[in-house]
Short mmCIF file of C-alpha atoms in Angstrom, two decimals:
data_model
loop_
_atom_site.label_atom_id
_atom_site.label_comp_id
_atom_site.label_asym_id
_atom_site.label_seq_id
_atom_site.Cartn_x
_atom_site.Cartn_y
_atom_site.Cartn_z
CA MET A 1 0.00 0.00 0.00
CA SER A 2 1.43 3.38 -1.02
CA ASN A 3 1.92 6.17 1.50
CA LEU A 4 -0.68 8.33 -0.27
CA LEU A 5 -3.29 5.59 -0.34
CA ALA A 6 -2.75 4.75 3.33
CA ALA A 7 -3.08 8.43 4.29
CA ARG A 8 -6.25 8.75 2.25
CA TRP A 9 -7.80 5.64 3.79
CA GLN A 10 -6.90 6.68 7.32
CA MET A 11 -8.42 10.12 6.81
CA ALA A 12 -11.52 8.62 5.19
CA ILE A 13 -12.05 6.14 8.03
CA SER A 14 -11.49 8.82 10.68
CA LEU A 15 -13.83 11.30 9.04
CA GLY A 16 -16.46 8.68 8.25
CA PHE A 17 -16.50 7.62 11.91
CA HIS A 18 -16.42 11.11 13.39
CA ILE A 19 -19.09 12.61 11.17
CA ILE A 20 -21.78 10.34 12.61
CA PHE A 21 -21.21 11.73 16.10
CA ALA A 22 -20.78 15.27 14.80
CA VAL A 23 -24.19 15.36 13.10
CA ILE A 24 -25.91 13.82 16.12
CA GLY A 25 -24.25 16.49 18.27
CA ILE A 26 -25.83 19.11 16.01
CA ALA A 27 -29.38 17.76 15.92
CA LEU A 28 -30.06 15.80 19.12
CA PRO A 29 -29.78 18.88 21.40
CA LEU A 30 -32.50 20.58 19.33
CA MET A 31 -34.84 17.66 19.94
CA MET A 32 -34.16 17.59 23.67
CA VAL A 33 -34.84 21.34 23.84
CA ILE A 34 -38.15 20.87 22.01
CA ALA A 35 -39.11 18.09 24.43
CA GLU A 36 -38.32 20.25 27.45
CA ALA A 37 -40.26 23.14 25.95
CA PHE A 38 -43.34 20.90 25.76
CA TRP A 39 -42.79 19.93 29.40
CA LEU A 40 -42.58 23.57 30.44
CA ARG A 41 -45.75 24.31 28.50
CA THR A 42 -47.87 21.28 29.43
CA GLY A 43 -46.39 19.97 32.68
CA ASP A 44 -46.47 16.45 31.24
CA GLY A 45 -43.66 14.48 32.91
CA VAL A 46 -43.23 12.23 29.87
CA TYR A 47 -41.69 15.16 27.99
CA ARG A 48 -39.27 15.82 30.84
CA PHE A 49 -38.26 12.15 30.93
CA LEU A 50 -37.75 12.29 27.16
CA ALA A 51 -35.56 15.40 27.37
CA ARG A 52 -33.42 13.81 30.07
CA SER A 53 -33.09 10.56 28.10
CA TRP A 54 -31.97 12.38 24.97
CA ALA A 55 -29.58 14.51 27.02
CA ARG A 56 -27.87 11.41 28.43
CA GLY A 57 -27.56 9.99 24.92
CA ALA A 58 -26.17 13.30 23.69
CA ALA A 59 -23.56 13.26 26.46
CA ILE A 60 -22.34 9.77 25.47
CA LEU A 61 -22.12 10.67 21.80
CA PHE A 62 -20.56 14.06 22.55
CA ALA A 63 -17.75 12.41 24.49
CA VAL A 64 -16.92 9.98 21.68
CA GLY A 65 -17.24 12.75 19.09
CA ALA A 66 -14.79 14.87 21.08
CA VAL A 67 -12.24 12.05 21.07
CA SER A 68 -12.59 11.28 17.36
CA GLY A 69 -12.56 14.98 16.48
CA THR A 70 -9.36 15.51 18.42
CA VAL A 71 -7.76 12.63 16.54
CA LEU A 72 -8.81 14.23 13.25
CA SER A 73 -7.16 17.52 14.17
CA PHE A 74 -3.87 15.72 14.86
CA GLU A 75 -4.17 13.74 11.64
CA LEU A 76 -4.37 16.92 9.57
CA GLY A 77 -0.89 17.84 10.75
CA LEU A 78 0.60 14.35 10.81
CA LEU A 79 -0.74 13.08 7.48
CA TRP A 80 -0.90 16.33 5.51
CA PRO A 81 1.87 18.60 6.88
CA HIS A 82 2.40 20.53 3.64
CA PHE A 83 -1.30 21.33 3.49
CA MET A 84 -1.30 22.64 7.04
CA GLN A 85 1.86 24.65 6.47
CA PHE A 86 0.21 26.45 3.56
CA ALA A 87 -3.40 26.60 4.77
CA GLY A 88 -2.94 26.99 8.54
CA PRO A 89 -2.59 30.80 8.58
CA ILE A 90 -5.58 31.13 6.24
CA ILE A 91 -8.12 28.79 7.81
CA GLY A 92 -6.96 29.13 11.41
CA LEU A 93 -9.82 31.53 12.20
CA GLY A 94 -12.43 28.87 11.36
CA PHE A 95 -10.76 26.26 13.55
CA GLY A 96 -10.28 28.76 16.39
CA LEU A 97 -13.94 29.83 16.40
CA GLU A 98 -15.01 26.20 16.16
CA GLY A 99 -13.01 25.46 19.29
CA PHE A 100 -14.81 28.27 21.10
CA ALA A 101 -18.21 26.91 19.97
CA PHE A 102 -17.17 23.39 21.02
CA PHE A 103 -16.19 24.44 24.55
CA THR A 104 -19.37 26.49 24.88
CA GLU A 105 -21.39 23.42 23.94
CA ALA A 106 -19.47 21.28 26.44
CA ILE A 107 -19.95 23.75 29.32
CA PHE A 108 -23.67 24.22 28.82
CA LEU A 109 -24.25 20.52 28.16
CA GLY A 110 -22.82 19.92 31.64
CA ILE A 111 -25.15 22.55 33.09
CA TYR A 112 -28.07 20.98 31.26
CA ILE A 113 -27.37 17.43 32.42
CA TYR A 114 -26.58 18.24 36.04
CA GLY A 115 -28.80 21.31 36.41
CA TRP A 116 -32.17 19.57 36.64
CA ASP A 117 -33.91 20.87 39.80
CA ARG A 118 -30.79 22.94 40.61
CA VAL A 119 -31.45 25.95 38.37
CA PRO A 120 -34.77 27.61 37.47
CA PRO A 121 -36.65 25.71 34.71
CA LEU A 122 -36.41 28.55 32.19
CA ALA A 123 -32.68 28.99 32.80
CA HIS A 124 -32.22 25.26 32.41
CA TRP A 125 -34.08 25.30 29.09
CA LEU A 126 -32.00 28.26 27.89
CA ALA A 127 -28.84 26.27 28.68
CA GLY A 128 -30.17 23.60 26.34
CA VAL A 129 -30.83 26.21 23.67
CA ILE A 130 -27.20 27.33 23.93
CA VAL A 131 -26.09 23.70 23.53
CA ALA A 132 -28.21 23.36 20.38
CA VAL A 133 -27.02 26.66 18.88
CA SER A 134 -23.34 26.14 19.68
CA GLY A 135 -23.47 22.57 18.33
CA ALA A 136 -24.88 23.83 15.02
CA LEU A 137 -22.37 26.69 14.93
CA SER A 138 -19.49 24.29 15.58
CA GLY A 139 -20.53 22.20 12.59
CA ILE A 140 -20.96 25.27 10.38
CA LEU A 141 -17.46 26.52 11.18
CA VAL A 142 -15.82 23.18 10.44
CA VAL A 143 -17.69 22.80 7.16
CA SER A 144 -16.69 26.34 6.19
CA VAL A 145 -13.07 25.15 6.27
CA ASN A 146 -13.94 22.30 3.93
CA ALA A 147 -15.77 24.77 1.71
CA TRP A 148 -12.56 26.80 1.54
CA MET A 149 -10.71 23.73 0.25
CA ASN A 150 -13.26 23.57 -2.57
CA THR A 151 -13.28 27.31 -3.32
CA PRO A 152 -10.12 28.84 -1.78
CA ALA A 153 -10.32 32.56 -1.05
CA GLY A 154 -8.88 35.17 1.29
CA PHE A 155 -5.28 35.24 0.03
CA GLN A 156 -3.10 35.93 -2.97
CA LEU A 157 -0.77 33.30 -4.39
CA ASN A 158 2.83 34.41 -4.73
CA GLY A 159 4.62 31.44 -6.25
CA LYS A 160 3.84 28.70 -3.75
CA GLU A 161 3.27 31.04 -0.80
CA ALA A 162 0.07 32.71 0.37
CA THR A 163 0.26 36.47 0.87
CA ASN A 164 -2.21 39.24 1.78
CA ILE A 165 -4.17 36.79 3.91
CA ASP A 166 -7.72 37.75 4.92
CA PRO A 167 -9.02 35.05 7.33
CA LEU A 168 -12.56 36.41 7.30
CA ALA A 169 -12.74 36.30 3.49
CA ALA A 170 -11.42 32.74 3.66
CA LEU A 171 -14.12 31.80 6.16
CA LEU A 172 -16.83 33.40 3.99
CA ASN A 173 -15.64 31.75 0.78
CA PRO A 174 -17.95 31.22 -2.24
CA SER A 175 -19.01 27.70 -1.18
CA MET A 176 -19.51 28.47 2.50
CA VAL A 177 -23.25 29.16 2.52
CA ALA A 178 -24.12 26.29 0.18
CA GLU A 179 -22.07 23.67 2.02
CA THR A 180 -22.99 24.69 5.55
CA LEU A 181 -26.69 24.95 4.75
CA HIS A 182 -26.73 21.57 3.01
CA MET A 183 -24.73 19.88 5.78
CA THR A 184 -26.76 21.37 8.64
CA LEU A 185 -30.05 20.28 7.10
CA ALA A 186 -28.51 16.85 6.47
CA ALA A 187 -27.58 16.60 10.14
CA TYR A 188 -31.13 17.36 11.29
CA ALA A 189 -32.65 15.00 8.70
CA ALA A 190 -30.28 12.11 9.41
CA THR A 191 -30.48 12.36 13.20
CA GLY A 192 -34.22 12.92 13.22
CA PHE A 193 -34.88 9.82 11.12
CA MET A 194 -32.35 7.72 13.04
CA VAL A 195 -33.99 8.57 16.38
CA ALA A 196 -37.46 8.16 14.88
CA GLY A 197 -36.53 4.67 13.70
CA VAL A 198 -35.55 3.58 17.21
CA HIS A 199 -38.81 4.82 18.73
CA ALA A 200 -40.84 3.41 15.82
CA ILE A 201 -39.52 -0.04 16.69
CA TYR A 202 -40.66 0.29 20.30
CA LEU A 203 -43.98 1.88 19.31
CA GLY A 204 -44.64 -0.99 16.93
CA ARG A 205 -44.39 -3.38 19.87
CA ASP A 206 -46.77 -1.38 22.07
CA ARG A 207 -48.72 1.57 20.68
CA SER A 208 -49.98 2.60 24.12
CA VAL A 209 -46.59 3.96 25.25
CA ARG A 210 -46.82 7.75 25.13
CA PHE A 211 -43.06 8.13 25.61
CA HIS A 212 -42.25 6.57 22.24
CA ARG A 213 -45.21 8.20 20.52
CA ARG A 214 -44.13 11.68 21.54
CA ALA A 215 -40.48 10.95 20.85
CA LEU A 216 -41.40 9.75 17.37
CA ALA A 217 -43.46 12.89 16.75
CA ILE A 218 -40.61 15.25 17.72
CA ALA A 219 -37.96 13.27 15.84
CA LEU A 220 -40.06 13.14 12.66
CA ALA A 221 -40.94 16.82 12.95
CA VAL A 222 -37.23 17.71 13.01
CA GLY A 223 -36.01 15.08 10.55
CA GLY A 224 -38.97 15.29 8.21
CA THR A 225 -38.90 19.08 7.95
CA ALA A 226 -35.18 19.00 7.17
CA ALA A 227 -35.69 16.23 4.60
CA LEU A 228 -38.36 18.29 2.82
CA LEU A 229 -36.13 21.39 2.76
CA GLN A 230 -33.04 19.49 1.63
CA PRO A 231 -33.90 19.41 -2.11
CA LEU A 232 -33.98 23.22 -2.13
CA SER A 233 -30.57 23.28 -0.47
CA GLY A 234 -29.32 20.65 -2.91
CA ASP A 235 -30.48 22.70 -5.88
CA TYR A 236 -28.60 25.75 -4.60
CA SER A 237 -25.50 23.66 -3.86
CA ALA A 238 -25.55 22.19 -7.36
CA LYS A 239 -25.61 25.67 -8.88
CA VAL A 240 -22.62 26.71 -6.75
CA VAL A 241 -20.70 23.56 -7.76
CA ALA A 242 -21.55 24.17 -11.42
CA ARG A 243 -20.12 27.68 -11.17
CA THR A 244 -17.04 26.96 -9.06
CA GLN A 245 -16.20 23.26 -9.70
CA PRO A 246 -17.58 22.25 -13.09
CA VAL A 247 -15.35 19.15 -13.22
CA LYS A 248 -16.87 17.87 -9.98
CA LEU A 249 -20.36 18.44 -11.39
CA ALA A 250 -19.45 16.49 -14.52
CA ALA A 251 -18.23 13.57 -12.37
CA MET A 252 -21.36 13.71 -10.22
CA GLU A 253 -23.58 13.42 -13.28
CA GLY A 254 -21.39 11.15 -15.40
CA GLN A 255 -21.20 13.92 -18.01
CA PHE A 256 -18.40 13.16 -20.47
CA LYS A 257 -19.33 15.43 -23.37
CA THR A 258 -19.37 19.22 -23.18
CA GLU A 259 -22.80 20.07 -24.54
CA ARG A 260 -25.84 22.27 -24.40
CA ARG A 261 -29.13 20.82 -23.21
CA ALA A 262 -27.18 18.34 -21.09
CA PRO A 263 -29.38 15.58 -19.65
CA LEU A 264 -29.90 14.82 -15.98
CA ARG A 265 -29.07 11.18 -15.31
CA ILE A 266 -30.81 8.91 -12.87
CA GLY A 267 -28.65 5.89 -12.11
CA GLY A 268 -26.17 4.71 -14.71
CA TRP A 269 -22.65 3.33 -14.79
CA PRO A 270 -19.94 5.71 -16.05
CA ASP A 271 -17.21 4.15 -18.18
CA PRO A 272 -14.13 6.41 -18.46
CA MET A 273 -12.66 4.16 -21.16
CA THR A 274 -15.52 4.74 -23.60
CA GLY A 275 -16.60 8.15 -22.28
CA GLU A 276 -20.19 7.03 -21.77
CA THR A 277 -22.58 6.53 -18.86
CA ARG A 278 -24.54 3.36 -19.56
CA PHE A 279 -27.93 2.23 -18.24
CA ALA A 280 -28.94 5.72 -17.03
CA LEU A 281 -32.43 7.18 -17.29
CA GLU A 282 -31.81 10.54 -18.98
CA ILE A 283 -34.02 13.63 -18.75
CA PRO A 284 -33.04 15.84 -21.74
CA GLY A 285 -31.89 19.36 -20.86
CA ALA A 286 -32.59 18.94 -17.16
CA LEU A 287 -28.94 19.20 -16.03
CA SER A 288 -28.43 22.43 -17.96
CA LEU A 289 -31.60 23.82 -16.41
CA LEU A 290 -30.77 22.76 -12.85
CA ALA A 291 -27.13 23.84 -12.98
CA HIS A 292 -27.47 27.12 -14.90
CA ASP A 293 -31.21 27.97 -14.91
CA SER A 294 -31.33 27.61 -18.69
CA ILE A 295 -32.14 24.55 -20.74
CA ASP A 296 -29.75 25.81 -23.44
CA ALA A 297 -26.81 26.34 -21.06
CA GLN A 298 -23.56 24.53 -21.76
CA VAL A 299 -22.29 21.98 -19.25
CA VAL A 300 -18.58 21.12 -19.20
CA GLY A 301 -17.80 17.45 -19.82
CA LEU A 302 -14.94 15.31 -18.53
CA ASN A 303 -13.61 14.70 -22.04
CA ASP A 304 -12.43 18.32 -22.16
CA VAL A 305 -10.45 17.96 -18.94
CA PRO A 306 -6.92 16.47 -18.87
CA LYS A 307 -7.01 12.98 -17.37
CA ALA A 308 -4.59 14.06 -14.63
CA ASN A 309 -7.17 16.60 -13.44
CA ARG A 310 -10.21 14.32 -13.41
CA PRO A 311 -11.67 12.78 -10.23
CA PRO A 312 -12.59 9.06 -10.12
CA VAL A 313 -15.89 9.47 -11.96
CA LEU A 314 -17.38 6.07 -11.05
CA VAL A 315 -16.95 6.62 -7.30
CA VAL A 316 -18.27 10.18 -7.41
CA HIS A 317 -21.26 9.37 -9.61
CA LEU A 318 -22.37 6.33 -7.60
CA ALA A 319 -21.95 8.20 -4.31
CA PHE A 320 -23.98 11.12 -5.64
CA GLN A 321 -26.75 8.83 -6.87
CA THR A 322 -26.79 7.08 -3.49
CA MET A 323 -27.11 10.38 -1.66
CA VAL A 324 -29.97 11.57 -3.85
CA ALA A 325 -31.82 8.24 -3.65
CA CYS A 326 -31.62 8.18 0.16
CA GLY A 327 -32.83 11.77 0.35
CA MET A 328 -35.80 11.05 -1.93
CA VAL A 329 -36.91 8.08 0.17
CA MET A 330 -36.70 10.17 3.35
CA MET A 331 -38.68 12.94 1.69
CA VAL A 332 -41.45 10.52 0.67
CA VAL A 333 -41.72 9.14 4.22
CA ALA A 334 -41.77 12.70 5.61
CA LEU A 335 -44.58 13.65 3.22
CA TRP A 336 -46.49 10.50 4.14
CA GLY A 337 -46.27 11.28 7.83
CA GLY A 338 -46.92 15.01 7.46
CA ILE A 339 -49.96 14.71 5.19
CA THR A 340 -51.48 11.94 7.33
CA ALA A 341 -50.94 13.97 10.50
CA LEU A 342 -52.58 17.04 8.98
CA ARG A 343 -55.57 15.05 7.72
CA LYS A 344 -56.18 12.94 10.84
CA ARG A 345 -54.87 15.42 13.42
CA ARG A 346 -52.59 12.82 14.96
CA LEU A 347 -49.32 11.04 14.30
CA PRO A 348 -49.76 8.02 12.01
CA ASP A 349 -48.94 4.80 13.83
CA GLY A 350 -50.05 2.11 11.41
CA PRO A 351 -47.73 -0.87 10.95
CA TRP A 352 -46.82 0.07 7.36
CA PHE A 353 -45.87 3.61 8.31
CA LEU A 354 -43.82 2.48 11.30
CA ARG A 355 -42.02 -0.06 9.12
CA ALA A 356 -41.30 2.65 6.56
CA VAL A 357 -39.80 4.87 9.27
CA VAL A 358 -37.62 2.00 10.52
CA LEU A 359 -36.41 1.19 7.00
CA ALA A 360 -35.69 4.87 6.28
CA SER A 361 -33.95 5.50 9.61
CA PRO A 362 -30.36 4.68 8.50
CA LEU A 363 -30.66 6.38 5.11
CA GLY A 364 -29.77 9.83 6.40
CA MET A 365 -26.42 8.62 7.71
CA VAL A 366 -25.82 6.72 4.46
CA ALA A 367 -26.59 9.91 2.53
CA ILE A 368 -24.14 11.92 4.67
CA GLU A 369 -21.33 9.42 4.13
CA ALA A 370 -22.09 9.38 0.40
CA GLY A 371 -22.27 13.17 0.28
CA TRP A 372 -18.88 13.56 1.90
CA THR A 373 -17.49 11.06 -0.58
CA VAL A 374 -18.78 13.31 -3.37
CA THR A 375 -17.28 16.40 -1.73
CA GLU A 376 -13.85 14.93 -1.07
CA VAL A 377 -13.33 12.49 -3.95
CA GLY A 378 -14.98 14.87 -6.39
CA ARG A 379 -12.31 17.49 -5.61
CA GLN A 380 -9.45 15.15 -6.50
CA PRO A 381 -6.67 15.36 -7.54
CA TRP A 382 -6.68 18.61 -5.51
CA ILE A 383 -6.56 18.93 -1.74
CA ILE A 384 -6.99 22.69 -2.28
CA HIS A 385 -8.85 23.20 -5.53
CA LYS A 386 -6.44 24.28 -8.28
CA ILE A 387 -3.86 25.34 -5.66
CA MET A 388 -2.32 22.18 -4.19
CA ARG A 389 -2.55 18.56 -5.27
CA THR A 390 -3.14 15.82 -2.73
CA THR A 391 0.15 14.21 -3.76
CA GLU A 392 1.96 17.42 -2.78
CA ALA A 393 0.37 17.56 0.66
CA VAL A 394 0.98 14.06 2.02
CA THR A 395 3.68 13.38 4.61
CA PRO A 396 6.95 11.79 3.40
CA VAL A 397 7.04 9.59 6.52
CA GLY A 398 6.57 5.93 5.58
CA GLY A 399 4.71 3.05 7.18
CA LEU A 400 1.33 4.81 7.30
CA TRP A 401 -0.51 1.53 6.80
CA VAL A 402 0.40 0.61 10.40
CA SER A 403 -1.14 3.85 11.62
CA MET A 404 -4.22 3.28 9.48
CA LEU A 405 -4.82 -0.21 10.91
CA SER A 406 -4.19 0.98 14.47
CA TYR A 407 -6.64 3.87 14.25
CA SER A 408 -9.21 1.66 12.56
CA ALA A 409 -9.01 -0.77 15.47
CA ILE A 410 -9.47 2.09 17.95
CA TYR A 411 -12.52 3.38 16.09
CA LEU A 412 -13.99 -0.13 15.98
CA MET A 413 -13.54 -0.44 19.73
CA LEU A 414 -15.12 2.98 20.34
CA GLY A 415 -18.03 2.03 18.12
CA VAL A 416 -18.68 -1.15 20.12
CA VAL A 417 -18.52 0.80 23.40
CA VAL A 418 -20.99 3.39 22.12
CA VAL A 419 -23.47 0.73 20.97
CA LEU A 420 -23.31 -1.01 24.35
CA LEU A 421 -23.77 2.25 26.26
CA LEU A 422 -26.72 3.31 24.12
CA ARG A 423 -28.34 -0.12 24.51
CA MET A 424 -28.07 0.27 28.28
CA GLN A 425 -29.58 3.72 27.95
CA PHE A 426 -32.59 2.51 25.98
CA ARG A 427 -33.23 -0.32 28.43
CA THR A 428 -34.18 2.37 30.94
CA SER A 429 -36.88 3.72 28.61
CA PRO A 430 -40.42 3.47 30.07
CA GLY A 431 -42.79 0.66 29.34
CA ALA A 432 -46.55 0.67 29.15
CA ASP A 433 -47.02 1.81 32.76
CA GLU A 434 -46.01 5.46 32.56
CA ARG A 435 -47.51 6.59 35.84
CA ALA A 436 -44.14 5.83 37.44
CA VAL A 437 -42.40 8.04 34.91
CA VAL A 438 -44.70 10.96 35.64
CA ALA A 439 -44.30 10.42 39.37
CA VAL A 440 -40.52 10.32 39.18
CA GLU A 441 -40.06 13.10 36.65
CA GLY A 442 -42.77 15.34 37.97
CA GLY A 443 -46.26 15.84 36.60
CA GLY A 444 -45.87 19.59 36.68
CA HIS A 445 -43.32 22.31 37.24
#
């Protein structure tokens, strides 16, 4: 295994592991705040129990996310030292502000978990709001750094050195809004559906348990709303990619020929040898319309790009199709639940709907992993788009395959520990007799 390949795999495994905990850290605090708000409004102890349960889960996942995120920060310097040497002074502001948001989240999460009955109810709820806001802000700041790698800004290039650095302009780069909006909505959608799937399983076993019914309602409200908004975000993101990274767009769509009225492809298998995407359902002119708001607009094809500057089209295209397919399924389930709830004035709890929620529950995380594959692999061969190649950034230190295997083993162990802890957490969830829950958690406030 080459040094470059080992470094890429280690970074991919680390990021793929960490991102699951990062997105849950963004979205789960919002759901616990909503649950507590219902408790403050209604005095129903089930909502308080729900908020406390989600808070304990958030604490477990936050701790593991902090560990894996710290490892990632070290890996940037150890695996990609030339990248950090060049980019550090430019993107340092984003990382610094993210650290501030992270510590704010940690402090107020502690207040939230240990402050029950120790601080006034409104103050306690506001601490949760700060956790939710700082968690979202932390994610936005990290993604803004990735956006800079796709559309570098805030400096002038003098040979191989960056001069006239403007950290704020780097933070607010051309891709920043599109990427952070798309990723934040993805976090809410993925986490909402994942949590909804867990409670749908329990509700399917016993529909009389109000705890799971109300948890399912909140989780679907958060996840379903985000899933319905995501296509709008995706449309905006596609337009930004078309303008700033046309080669990535071509790889995403399996577009080999530069042409007007370029078709939008559903499915398909790109073949770089023949320059064709086989077996795809093509909608004539739709790609030109979606990317440039004109059916006659020209879309750049991969055939007009030197092979050394092309990303692996098969990987990018399949990952993009996977992301879109997962998002569409989630959107359909969200529409099903939303329309039924509006018509019948209650949350649907039929066996087919609950099964659909369970089946859709992992798709958000699959879509996030696929989306990050599109973002990172689609930028290749550049680590900083058109500024620095990935081959120029990797460490010259050998033997990285040992490091890759070691870190993979650590992540596997952490994953097993998290699953065991969360299983213990869910075993404490209430059963059919909820009078005990209300008595313990308080029927009022």
